[in-house]
CSV table of C-alpha atoms and ligand atoms in Angstrom, one decimal:
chain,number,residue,atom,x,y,z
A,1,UNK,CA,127.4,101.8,61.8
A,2,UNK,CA,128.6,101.7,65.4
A,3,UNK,CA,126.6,102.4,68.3
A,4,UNK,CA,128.5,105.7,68.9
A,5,UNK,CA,128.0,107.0,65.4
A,6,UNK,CA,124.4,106.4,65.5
A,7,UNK,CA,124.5,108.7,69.1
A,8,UNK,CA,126.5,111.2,67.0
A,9,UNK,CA,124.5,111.3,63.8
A,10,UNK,CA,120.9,110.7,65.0
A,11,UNK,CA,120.9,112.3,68.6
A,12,UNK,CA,124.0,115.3,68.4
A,13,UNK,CA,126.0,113.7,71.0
A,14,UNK,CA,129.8,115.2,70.3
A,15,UNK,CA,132.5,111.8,70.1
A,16,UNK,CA,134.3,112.8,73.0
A,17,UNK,CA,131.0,112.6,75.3
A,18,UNK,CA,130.4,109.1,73.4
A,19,UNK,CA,133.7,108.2,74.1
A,20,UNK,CA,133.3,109.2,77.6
A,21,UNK,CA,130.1,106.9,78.4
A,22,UNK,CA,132.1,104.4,77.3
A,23,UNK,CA,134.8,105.1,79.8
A,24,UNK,CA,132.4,105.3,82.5
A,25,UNK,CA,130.6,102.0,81.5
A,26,UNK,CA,134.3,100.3,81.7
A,27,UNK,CA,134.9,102.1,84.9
A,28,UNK,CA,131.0,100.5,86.1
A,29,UNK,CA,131.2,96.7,84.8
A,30,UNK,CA,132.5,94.9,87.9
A,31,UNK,CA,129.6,96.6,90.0
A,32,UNK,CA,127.1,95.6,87.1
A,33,UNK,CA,128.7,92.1,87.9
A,34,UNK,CA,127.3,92.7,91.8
A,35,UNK,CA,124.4,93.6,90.6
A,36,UNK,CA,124.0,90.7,88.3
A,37,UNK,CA,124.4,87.8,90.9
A,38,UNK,CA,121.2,89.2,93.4
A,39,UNK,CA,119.2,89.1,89.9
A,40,UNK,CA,120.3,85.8,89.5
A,41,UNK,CA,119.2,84.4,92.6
A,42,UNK,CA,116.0,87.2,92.5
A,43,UNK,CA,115.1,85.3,89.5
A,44,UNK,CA,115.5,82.1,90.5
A,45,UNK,CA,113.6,82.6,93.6
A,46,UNK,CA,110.4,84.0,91.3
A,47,UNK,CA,110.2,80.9,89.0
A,48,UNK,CA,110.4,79.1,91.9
A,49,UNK,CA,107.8,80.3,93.4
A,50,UNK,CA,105.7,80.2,90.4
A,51,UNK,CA,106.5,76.3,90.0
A,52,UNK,CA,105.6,75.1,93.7
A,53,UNK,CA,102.4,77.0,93.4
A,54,UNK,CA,101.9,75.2,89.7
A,55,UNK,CA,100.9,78.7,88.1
A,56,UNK,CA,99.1,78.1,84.8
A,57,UNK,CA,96.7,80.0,82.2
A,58,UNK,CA,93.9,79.2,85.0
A,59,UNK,CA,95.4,81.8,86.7
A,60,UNK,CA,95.3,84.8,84.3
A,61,UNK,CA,91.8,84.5,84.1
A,62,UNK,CA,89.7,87.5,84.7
A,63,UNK,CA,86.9,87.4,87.9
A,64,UNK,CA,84.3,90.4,87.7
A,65,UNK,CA,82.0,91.0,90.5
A,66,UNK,CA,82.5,90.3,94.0
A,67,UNK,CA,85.6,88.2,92.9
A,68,UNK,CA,85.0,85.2,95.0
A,69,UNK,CA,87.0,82.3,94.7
A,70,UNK,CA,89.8,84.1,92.2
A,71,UNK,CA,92.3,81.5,92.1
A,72,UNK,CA,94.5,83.9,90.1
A,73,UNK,CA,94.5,86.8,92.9
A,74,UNK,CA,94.5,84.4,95.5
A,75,UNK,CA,98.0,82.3,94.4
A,76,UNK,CA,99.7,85.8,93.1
A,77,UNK,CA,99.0,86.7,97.2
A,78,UNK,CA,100.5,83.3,98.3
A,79,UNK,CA,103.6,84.0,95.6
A,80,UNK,CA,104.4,87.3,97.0
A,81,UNK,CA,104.1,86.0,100.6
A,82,UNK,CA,106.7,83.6,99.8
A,83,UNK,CA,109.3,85.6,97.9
A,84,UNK,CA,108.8,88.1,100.9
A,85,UNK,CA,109.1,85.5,103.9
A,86,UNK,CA,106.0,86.2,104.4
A,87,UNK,CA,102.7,84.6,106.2
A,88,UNK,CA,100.3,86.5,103.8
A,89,UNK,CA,100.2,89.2,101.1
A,90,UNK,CA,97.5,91.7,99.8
A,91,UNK,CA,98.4,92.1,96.2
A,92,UNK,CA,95.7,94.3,94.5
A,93,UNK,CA,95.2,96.4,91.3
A,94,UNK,CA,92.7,98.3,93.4
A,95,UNK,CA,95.6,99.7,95.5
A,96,UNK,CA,95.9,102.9,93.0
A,97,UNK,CA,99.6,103.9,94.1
A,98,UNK,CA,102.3,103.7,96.7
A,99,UNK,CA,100.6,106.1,98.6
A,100,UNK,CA,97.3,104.9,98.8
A,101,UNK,CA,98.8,101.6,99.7
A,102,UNK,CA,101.1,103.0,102.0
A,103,UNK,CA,98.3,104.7,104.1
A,104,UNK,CA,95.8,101.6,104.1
A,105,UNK,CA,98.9,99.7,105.9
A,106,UNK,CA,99.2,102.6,108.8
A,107,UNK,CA,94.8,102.7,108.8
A,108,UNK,CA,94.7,99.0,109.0
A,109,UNK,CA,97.3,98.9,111.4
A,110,UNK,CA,96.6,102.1,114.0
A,111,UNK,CA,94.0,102.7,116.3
A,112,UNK,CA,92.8,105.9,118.5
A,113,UNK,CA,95.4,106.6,120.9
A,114,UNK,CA,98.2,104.4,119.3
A,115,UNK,CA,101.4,106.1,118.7
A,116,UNK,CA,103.1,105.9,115.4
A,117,UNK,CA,107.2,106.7,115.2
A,118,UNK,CA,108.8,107.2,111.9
A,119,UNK,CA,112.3,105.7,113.7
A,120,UNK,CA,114.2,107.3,109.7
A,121,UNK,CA,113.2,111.1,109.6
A,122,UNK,CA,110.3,112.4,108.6
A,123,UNK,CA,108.6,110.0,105.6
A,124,UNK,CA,107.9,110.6,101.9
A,125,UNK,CA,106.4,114.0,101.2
A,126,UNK,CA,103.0,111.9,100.5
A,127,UNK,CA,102.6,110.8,103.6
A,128,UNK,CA,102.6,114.1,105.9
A,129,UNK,CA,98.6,114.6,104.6
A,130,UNK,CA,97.9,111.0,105.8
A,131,UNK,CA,99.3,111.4,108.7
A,132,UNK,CA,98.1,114.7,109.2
A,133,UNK,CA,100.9,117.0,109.7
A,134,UNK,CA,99.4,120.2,108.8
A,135,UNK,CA,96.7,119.3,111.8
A,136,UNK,CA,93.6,119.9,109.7
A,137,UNK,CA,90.8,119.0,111.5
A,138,UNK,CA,88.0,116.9,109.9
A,139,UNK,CA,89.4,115.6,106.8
A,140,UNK,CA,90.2,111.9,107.9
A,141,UNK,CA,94.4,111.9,108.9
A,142,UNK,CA,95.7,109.2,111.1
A,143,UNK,CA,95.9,112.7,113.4
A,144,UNK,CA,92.6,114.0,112.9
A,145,UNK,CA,91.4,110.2,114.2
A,146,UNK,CA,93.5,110.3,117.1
A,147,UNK,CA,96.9,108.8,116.2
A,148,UNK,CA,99.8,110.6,117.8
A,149,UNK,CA,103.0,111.3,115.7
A,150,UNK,CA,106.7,111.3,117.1
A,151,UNK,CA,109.5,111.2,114.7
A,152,UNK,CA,113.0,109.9,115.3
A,153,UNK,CA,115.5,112.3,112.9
A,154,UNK,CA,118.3,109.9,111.2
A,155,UNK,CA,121.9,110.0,113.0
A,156,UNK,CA,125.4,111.1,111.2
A,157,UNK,CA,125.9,109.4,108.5
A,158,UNK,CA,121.8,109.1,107.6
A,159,UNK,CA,121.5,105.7,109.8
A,160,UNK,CA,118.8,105.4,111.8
A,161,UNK,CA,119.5,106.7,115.4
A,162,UNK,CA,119.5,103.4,117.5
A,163,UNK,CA,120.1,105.2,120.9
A,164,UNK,CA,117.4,107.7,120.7
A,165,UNK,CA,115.2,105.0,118.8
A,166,UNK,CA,115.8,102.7,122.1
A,167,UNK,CA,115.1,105.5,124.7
A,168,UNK,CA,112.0,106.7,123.3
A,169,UNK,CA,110.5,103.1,123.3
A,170,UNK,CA,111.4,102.6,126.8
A,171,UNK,CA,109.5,105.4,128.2
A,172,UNK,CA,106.3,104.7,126.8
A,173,UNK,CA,104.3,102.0,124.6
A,174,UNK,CA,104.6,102.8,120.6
A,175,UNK,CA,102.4,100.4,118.5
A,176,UNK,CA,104.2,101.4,115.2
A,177,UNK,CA,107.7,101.9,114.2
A,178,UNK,CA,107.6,102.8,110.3
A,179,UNK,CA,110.5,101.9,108.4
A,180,UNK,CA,111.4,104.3,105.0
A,181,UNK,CA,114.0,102.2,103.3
A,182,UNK,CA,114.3,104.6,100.5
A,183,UNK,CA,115.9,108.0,100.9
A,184,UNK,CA,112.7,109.5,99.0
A,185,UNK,CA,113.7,113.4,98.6
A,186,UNK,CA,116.4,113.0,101.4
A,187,UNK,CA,120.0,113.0,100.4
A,188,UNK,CA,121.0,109.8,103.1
A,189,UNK,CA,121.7,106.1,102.4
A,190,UNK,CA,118.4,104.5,101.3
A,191,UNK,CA,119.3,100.9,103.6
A,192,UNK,CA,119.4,97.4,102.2
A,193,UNK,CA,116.7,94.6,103.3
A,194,UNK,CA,119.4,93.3,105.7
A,195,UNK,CA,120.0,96.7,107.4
A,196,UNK,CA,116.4,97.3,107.5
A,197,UNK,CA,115.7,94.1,109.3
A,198,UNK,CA,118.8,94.8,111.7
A,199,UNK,CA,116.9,97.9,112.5
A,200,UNK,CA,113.3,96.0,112.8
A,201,UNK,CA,114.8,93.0,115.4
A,202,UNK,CA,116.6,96.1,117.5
A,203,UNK,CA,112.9,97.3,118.0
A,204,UNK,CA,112.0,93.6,118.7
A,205,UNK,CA,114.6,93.5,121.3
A,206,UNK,CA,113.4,96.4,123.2
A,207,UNK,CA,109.6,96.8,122.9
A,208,UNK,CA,108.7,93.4,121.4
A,209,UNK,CA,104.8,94.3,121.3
A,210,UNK,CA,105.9,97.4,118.7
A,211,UNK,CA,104.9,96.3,115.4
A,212,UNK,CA,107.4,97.2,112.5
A,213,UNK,CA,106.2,98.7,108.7
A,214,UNK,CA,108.4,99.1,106.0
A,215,UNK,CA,108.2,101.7,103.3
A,216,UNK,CA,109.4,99.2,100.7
A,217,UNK,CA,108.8,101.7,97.6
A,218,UNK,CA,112.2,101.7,95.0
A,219,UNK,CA,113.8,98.5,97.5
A,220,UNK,CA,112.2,95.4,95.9
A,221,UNK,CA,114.3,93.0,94.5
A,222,UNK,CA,117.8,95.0,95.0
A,223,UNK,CA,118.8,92.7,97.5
A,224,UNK,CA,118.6,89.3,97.9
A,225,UNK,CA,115.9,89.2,100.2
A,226,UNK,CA,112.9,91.4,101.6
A,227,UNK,CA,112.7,92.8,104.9
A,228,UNK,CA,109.8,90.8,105.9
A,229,UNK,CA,112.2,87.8,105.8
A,230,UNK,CA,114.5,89.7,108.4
A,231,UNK,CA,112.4,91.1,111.1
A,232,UNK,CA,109.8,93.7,109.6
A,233,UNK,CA,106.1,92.7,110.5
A,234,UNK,CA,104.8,94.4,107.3
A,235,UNK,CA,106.2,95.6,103.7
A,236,UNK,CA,104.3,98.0,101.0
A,237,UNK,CA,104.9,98.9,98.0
A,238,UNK,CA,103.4,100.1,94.4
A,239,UNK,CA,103.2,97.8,91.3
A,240,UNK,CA,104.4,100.8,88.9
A,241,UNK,CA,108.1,100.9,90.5
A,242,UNK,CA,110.0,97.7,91.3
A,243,UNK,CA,107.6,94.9,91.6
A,244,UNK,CA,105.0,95.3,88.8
A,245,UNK,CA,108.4,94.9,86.3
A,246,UNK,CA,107.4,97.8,83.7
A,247,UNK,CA,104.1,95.5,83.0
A,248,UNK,CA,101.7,95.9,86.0
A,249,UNK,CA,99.1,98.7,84.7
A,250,UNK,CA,98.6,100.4,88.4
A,251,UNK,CA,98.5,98.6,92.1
A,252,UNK,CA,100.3,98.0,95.1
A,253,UNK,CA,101.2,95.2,98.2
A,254,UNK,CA,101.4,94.9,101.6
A,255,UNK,CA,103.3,91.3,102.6
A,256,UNK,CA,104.2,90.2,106.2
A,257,UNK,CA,101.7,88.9,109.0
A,258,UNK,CA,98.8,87.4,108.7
A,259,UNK,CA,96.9,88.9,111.5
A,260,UNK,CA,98.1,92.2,110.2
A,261,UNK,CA,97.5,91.6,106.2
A,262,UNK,CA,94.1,90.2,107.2
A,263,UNK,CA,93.6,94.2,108.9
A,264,UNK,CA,94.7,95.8,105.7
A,265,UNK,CA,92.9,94.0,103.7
A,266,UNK,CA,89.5,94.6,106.0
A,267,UNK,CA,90.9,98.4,105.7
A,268,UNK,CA,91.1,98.6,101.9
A,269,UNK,CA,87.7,96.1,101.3
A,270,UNK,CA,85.6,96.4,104.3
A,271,UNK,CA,85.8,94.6,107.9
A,272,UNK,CA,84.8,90.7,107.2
A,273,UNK,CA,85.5,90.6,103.5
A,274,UNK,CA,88.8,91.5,103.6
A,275,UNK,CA,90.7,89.6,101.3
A,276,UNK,CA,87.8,87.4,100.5
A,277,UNK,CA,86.3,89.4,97.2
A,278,UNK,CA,87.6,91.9,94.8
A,279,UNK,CA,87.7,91.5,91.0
A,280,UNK,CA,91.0,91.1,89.8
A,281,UNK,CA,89.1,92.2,86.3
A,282,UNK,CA,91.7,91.5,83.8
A,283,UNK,CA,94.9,92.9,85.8
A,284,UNK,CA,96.0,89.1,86.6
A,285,UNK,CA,98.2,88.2,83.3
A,286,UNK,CA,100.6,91.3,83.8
A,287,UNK,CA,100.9,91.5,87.7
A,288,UNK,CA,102.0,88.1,87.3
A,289,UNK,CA,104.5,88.8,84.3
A,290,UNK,CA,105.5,91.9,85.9
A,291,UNK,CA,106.6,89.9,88.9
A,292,UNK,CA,108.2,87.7,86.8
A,293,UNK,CA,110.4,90.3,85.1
A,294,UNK,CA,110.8,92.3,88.2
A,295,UNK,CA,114.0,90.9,89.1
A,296,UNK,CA,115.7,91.3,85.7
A,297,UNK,CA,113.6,95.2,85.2
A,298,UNK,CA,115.1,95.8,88.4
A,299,UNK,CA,118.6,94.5,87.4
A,300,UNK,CA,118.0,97.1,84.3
A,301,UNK,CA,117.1,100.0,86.7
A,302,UNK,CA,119.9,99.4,88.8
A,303,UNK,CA,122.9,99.2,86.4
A,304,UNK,CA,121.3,102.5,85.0
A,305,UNK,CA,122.2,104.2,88.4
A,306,UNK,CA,125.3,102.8,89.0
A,307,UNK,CA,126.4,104.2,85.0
A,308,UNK,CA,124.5,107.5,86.3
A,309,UNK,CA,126.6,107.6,89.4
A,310,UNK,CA,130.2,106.6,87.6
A,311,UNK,CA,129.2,109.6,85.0
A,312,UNK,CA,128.4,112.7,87.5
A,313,UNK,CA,131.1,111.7,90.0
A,314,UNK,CA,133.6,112.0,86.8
A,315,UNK,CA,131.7,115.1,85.9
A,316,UNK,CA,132.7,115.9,89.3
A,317,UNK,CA,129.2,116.2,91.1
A,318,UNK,CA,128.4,115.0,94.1
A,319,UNK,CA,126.5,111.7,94.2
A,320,UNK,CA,124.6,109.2,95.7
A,321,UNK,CA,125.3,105.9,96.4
A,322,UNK,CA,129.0,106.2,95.3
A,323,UNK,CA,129.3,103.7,92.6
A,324,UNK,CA,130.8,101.2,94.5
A,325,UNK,CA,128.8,101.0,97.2
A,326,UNK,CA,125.8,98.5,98.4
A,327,UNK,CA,122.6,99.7,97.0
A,328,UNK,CA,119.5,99.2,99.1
A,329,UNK,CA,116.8,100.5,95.9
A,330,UNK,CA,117.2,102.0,92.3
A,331,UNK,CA,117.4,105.3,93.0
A,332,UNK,CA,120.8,107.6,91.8
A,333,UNK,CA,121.3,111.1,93.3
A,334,UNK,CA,122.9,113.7,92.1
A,335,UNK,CA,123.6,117.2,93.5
A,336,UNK,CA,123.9,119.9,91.3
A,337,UNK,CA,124.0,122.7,94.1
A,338,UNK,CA,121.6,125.1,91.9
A,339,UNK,CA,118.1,124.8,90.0
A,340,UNK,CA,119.7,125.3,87.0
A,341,UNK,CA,121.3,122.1,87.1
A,342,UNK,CA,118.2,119.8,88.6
A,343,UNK,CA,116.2,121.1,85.7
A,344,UNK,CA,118.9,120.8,83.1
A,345,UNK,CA,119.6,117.3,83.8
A,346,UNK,CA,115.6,116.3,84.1
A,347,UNK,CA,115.3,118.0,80.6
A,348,UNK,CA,118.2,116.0,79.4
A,349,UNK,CA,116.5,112.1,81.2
A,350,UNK,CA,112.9,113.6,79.4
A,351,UNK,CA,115.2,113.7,75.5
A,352,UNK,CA,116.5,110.7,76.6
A,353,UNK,CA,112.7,108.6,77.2
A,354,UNK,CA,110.6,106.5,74.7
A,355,UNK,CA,107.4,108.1,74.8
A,356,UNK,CA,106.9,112.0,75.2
A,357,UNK,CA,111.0,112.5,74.6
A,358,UNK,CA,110.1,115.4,73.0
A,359,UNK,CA,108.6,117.6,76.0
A,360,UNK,CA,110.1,120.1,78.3
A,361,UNK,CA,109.3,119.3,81.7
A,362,UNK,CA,109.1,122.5,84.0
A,363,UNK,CA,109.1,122.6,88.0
A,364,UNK,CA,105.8,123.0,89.0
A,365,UNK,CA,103.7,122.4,92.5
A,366,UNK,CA,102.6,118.9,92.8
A,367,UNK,CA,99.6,117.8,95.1
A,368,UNK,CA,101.2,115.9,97.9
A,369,UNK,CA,104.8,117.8,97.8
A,370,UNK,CA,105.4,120.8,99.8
A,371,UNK,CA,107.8,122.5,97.5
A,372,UNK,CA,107.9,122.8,93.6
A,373,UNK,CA,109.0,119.4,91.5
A,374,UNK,CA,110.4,118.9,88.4
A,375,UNK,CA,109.7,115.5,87.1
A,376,UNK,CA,111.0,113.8,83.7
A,377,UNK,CA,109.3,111.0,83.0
A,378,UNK,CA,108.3,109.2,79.4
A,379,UNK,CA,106.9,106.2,80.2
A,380,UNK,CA,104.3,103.6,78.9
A,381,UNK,CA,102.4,103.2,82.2
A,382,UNK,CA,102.0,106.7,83.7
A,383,UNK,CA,103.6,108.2,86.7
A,384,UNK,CA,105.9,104.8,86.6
A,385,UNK,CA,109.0,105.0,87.9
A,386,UNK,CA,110.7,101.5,87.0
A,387,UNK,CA,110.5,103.3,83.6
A,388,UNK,CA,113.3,106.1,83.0
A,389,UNK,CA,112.8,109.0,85.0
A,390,UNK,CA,114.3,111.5,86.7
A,391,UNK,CA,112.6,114.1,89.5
A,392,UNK,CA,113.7,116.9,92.4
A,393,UNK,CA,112.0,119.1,94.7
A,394,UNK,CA,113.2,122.9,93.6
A,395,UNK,CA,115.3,123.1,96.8
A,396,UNK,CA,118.5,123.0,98.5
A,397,UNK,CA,120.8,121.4,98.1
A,398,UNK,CA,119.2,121.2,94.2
A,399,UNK,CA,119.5,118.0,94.2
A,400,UNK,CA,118.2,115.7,91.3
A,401,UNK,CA,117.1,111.5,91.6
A,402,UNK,CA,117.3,109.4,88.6
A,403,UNK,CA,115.2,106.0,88.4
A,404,UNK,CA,114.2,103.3,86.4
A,405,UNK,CA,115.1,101.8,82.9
A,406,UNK,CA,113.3,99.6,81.5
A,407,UNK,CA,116.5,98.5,79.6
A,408,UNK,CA,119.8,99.5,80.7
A,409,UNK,CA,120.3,100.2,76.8
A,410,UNK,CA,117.8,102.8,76.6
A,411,UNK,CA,118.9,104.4,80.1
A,412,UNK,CA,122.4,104.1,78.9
A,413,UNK,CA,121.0,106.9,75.7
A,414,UNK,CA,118.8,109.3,78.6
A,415,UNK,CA,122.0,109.1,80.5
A,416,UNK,CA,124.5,110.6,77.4
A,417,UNK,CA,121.6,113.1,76.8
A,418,UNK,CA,121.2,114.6,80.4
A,419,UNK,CA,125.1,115.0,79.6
A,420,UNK,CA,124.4,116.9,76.1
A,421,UNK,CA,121.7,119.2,78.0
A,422,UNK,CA,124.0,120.6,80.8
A,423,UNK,CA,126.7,121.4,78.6
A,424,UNK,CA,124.1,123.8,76.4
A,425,UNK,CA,122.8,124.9,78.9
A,426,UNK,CA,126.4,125.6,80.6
A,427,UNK,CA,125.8,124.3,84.1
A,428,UNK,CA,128.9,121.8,82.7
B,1,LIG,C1,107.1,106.5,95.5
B,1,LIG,C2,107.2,106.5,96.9
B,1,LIG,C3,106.1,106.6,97.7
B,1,LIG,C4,104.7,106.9,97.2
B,1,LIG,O1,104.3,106.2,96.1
B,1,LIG,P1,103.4,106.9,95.0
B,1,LIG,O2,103.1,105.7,94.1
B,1,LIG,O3,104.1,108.0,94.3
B,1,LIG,O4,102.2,107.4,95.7
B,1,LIG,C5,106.2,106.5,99.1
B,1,LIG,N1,107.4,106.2,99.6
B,1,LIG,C6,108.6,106.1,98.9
B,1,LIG,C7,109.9,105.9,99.6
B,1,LIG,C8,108.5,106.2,97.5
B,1,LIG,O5,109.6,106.1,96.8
C-alpha cells in the first residue's frame, strides 16, 4: 500500500487532496533544503558542546534537596551559555512556562522607577498582567512596583521602528528595551537572530547603558545562531517549545550576562542563592536529550510550516512567512478572514494529532488572553507547542498559527486533515 492510499482508506482524504500535498511538498523541497543546512550546523554546534564539556551519565543524575553541587544542572547552564554566546545561563525545570520565565527576567532585571520599552509593539498577551496593564493596584505587576511602561508600535512592513526607537532613548534614560522576536498573535514578520541583534547593537549605539531582553519563545534553533551571540544582553524561553526538543517535561532559560543571569537567578531562587541550589530532581536526562534533539525537532517544526504555508497560499489564503522567505521561529500563519475558518482549520490540526485526535476543540476564554482562543493541540507533554498545534484569538483578521511537529511525517497527515475539515465544513 502507498502512503496515499493508506490517507484515503484509513483517514477519508479524497485522491485529489492527496495528490495535491504532494504537489505542494514538490513545490516546498528546495526551502526544506534551507532549512536543512542551519540544522546541520544547529546540530553540530549541540554535540559540540556536549563533548568540550565531557557530558556523561554523571550528569543525568538526580540532586534532591537544596541541590548543591548538581554537576548535571550546573554543566546543562554552561552548555546553553555556549550555544547561545553566552557568559551564563539559568536553565531550570522550576521555571513552569515561558511566561513565568519571561517575567522573572523583567523582575530580575527592573527596579522602582526604571523604564521598560517594548521597542516591537505591545508583547505576548501573557505578559500585559505582569506588566500590569490593566493598572490593578496591589497584586505585584512590574507597574504596581513602580516600573513605567512605554511601548514603541512596529513600523510598515512590521520592522521595528528604528527612528522613533532612537528618539525616545535620547530624551530620557530607559533601563530595558524588550525584544519579541516572535510575532505571538500579531500578523508581522517574527525576525531572525541576526535581525534581532541588528536591532539590540542600534540600542547599543545610542543609549549604551540600556540593557536589551529578548522574547526568544518559537526562535531557538531556526537560525544559525542566538541573539545573545549578536548584541542582546539577555534571551528567555520555555523548554516545551523549541529548546526542550518534544522531551523536556516543563521549564524554561534565561542565557546572556552574567551579572544579569546571576539577578534572575536571585529573582527566581532568592537573593544570595541564586543559582547556587535547586534540585534538578530527576528532570536532568531529558533537558539534556531535549537539547540534543532540539535542533533536528526544530528542523521537523519548521518544514511543517513551510508545507503549511505552500498549502494555504495554493488554497489561495493569505499567509505568513511566504514560503520562500527567511524564517526567524516555527510559527505558520494563516488568515482565513472569518471564525469559521480559524476554528475549521484548528479542528482539522486536532484530527490530525497523536494523542487526543479525537476531540473538538472550541474557542473559549483563556486566563492570560484578552479575547477568546481556540487552541488544537494533542500532545505528549501538555500545553507543548514543539508538538503539532494550531491556535488563534477569535478576532480580526481571524487569523489562525500552526506550530510544531514533532515529525514532519506526522505534521505532513494534520496538515492534509485541516484541508479535509474546511472543505466539510465549506469555508473551501
Ligand atoms: C509562548 C510564548 C510566550 C509565553 O509562553 P507560555 O509558555 O505560553 O507561558 C511568550 N512569548 C511568546 C512570543 C510566545 O510564543
Amino acid at each position: 500500500m502507498t502512503k496515499n492510499e493508506f490517507m484515503m482508506n484509513e483517514y477519508g482524504i479524497s485522491k485529489e487532496l492527496a495528490d495535491f500535498i504532494d504537489e505542494c511538498e514538490r513545490e516546498a523541497e528546495p526551502h526544506f533544503k534551507k532549512a536543512e543546512e542551519i540544522a546541520a550546523l544547529n546540530q553540530m554546534r549541540v554535540m559540540k558542546a556536549f563533548n568540550r564539556n565531557r557530558v556523561s551519565e554523571t550528569h543525568f543524575a538526580e540532586t534532591t534537596g537544596y541541590g548543591y553541587d548538581d554537576l548535571g544542572r550546573d554543566t546543562l547552564d554552561t552548555i546553553y551559555a555556549e550555544l547561545f554566546g553566552a557568559e551564563d545561563a539559568l536553565v531550570r525545570h522550576s521555571f513552569i512556562s515561558g511566561t513565568h520565565t519571561l517575567s522573572t527576567m523583567l523582575f530580575g532585571v527592573l527596579r522602582p522607577n526604571d523604564t521598560l520599552l517594548a521597542v516591537t509593539g505591545k508583547p505576548y498577551d501573557t505578559l500585559e498582567e505582569v506588566i500590569g496593564f490593566s493598572g490593578e493596584a496591589g497584586n505585584g505587576s512590574l507597574a504596581d512596583f513602580g516600573v513605567k511602561y512605554e511601548q514603541i508600535d512596529l513600523a510598515a512592513g512590521g520592522m521595528p521602528d528604528l527612528d522613533k526607537i532612537a528618539e525616545r532613548l535620547k530624551k530620557s534614560f530607559v533601563k530595558v528595551c524588550l525584544i519579541q522576536r516572535s510575532k505571538g498573535y500579531a500578523v508581522r514578520p517574527s525576525y531572525t537572530a541576526e535581525q534581532v541583534g541588528e536591532v539590540a547593537r542600534f540600542i547599543k549605539s545610542v543609549s549604551p547603558n540600556t540593557i536589551v531582553l529578548v522574547d526568544n519563545c518559537y526562535g531557538e534553533f531556526v537560525s544559525e545562531c542566538e541573539p545573545t551571540a549578536v548584541g542582546a544582553d539577555l534571551c528567555a524561553g520555555s523548554l516545551i517549545k523549541n529548546a526542550g526538543g518534544g522531551l523536556a517535561l516543563t521549564g524554561g532559560y534565561i542565557a546572556g550576562r552574567r551579572d544579569l543571569v546571576e539577578l534572575c537567578a536571585y529573582r527566581l531562587t532568592s537573593v544570595g542563592i541564586g543559582k547556587e541550589c535547586g534540585a534538578s530532581l530527576g528532570f536532568n536526562r531529558s533537558m539534556y536529550q531535549g537539547l540534543f534533539m532540539a535542533p533536528h525537532t526544530v528542523l521537523q517544526a519548521v518544514k511543517a510550516a513551510i508545507l503549511c504555508g505552500v498549502v494555504y497560499k495554493k488554497l489561495g489564503f493569505s499567509v505568513m512567512p511566504e514560503p520562500s522567505d527567511v524564517r526567524g521561529d516555527i510559527i505558520q500563519a494563516v488568515t482565513f478572514g472569518t471564525a469559521k475558518g480559524v476554528i475549521a482549520f484548528c479542528k482539522g490540526i486536532q484530527n490530525g494529532a497523536p494523542v487526543d485526535s479525537f476531540v473538538s476543540p472550541e474557542p473559549w476564554d483563556m486566563p492570560g488572553y484578552s479575547d477568546q482562543v481556540i487552541m488544537a493541540a494533542g500532545a505528549f507533554v501538555q500545553g507543548a507547542s514543539i508538538e503539532f498545534s494550531a491556535d488563534g484569538p477569535i478576532k480580526e483578521p481571524y487569523t489562525a498559527y500552526m506550530q510544531g511537529g514533532l515529525t514532519y511525517e506526522s505534521a505532513r497527515l494534520g496538515i492534509a486533515m485541516s484541508v479535509k475539515v474546511l472543505k466539510e465544513s465549506g469555508v473551501i
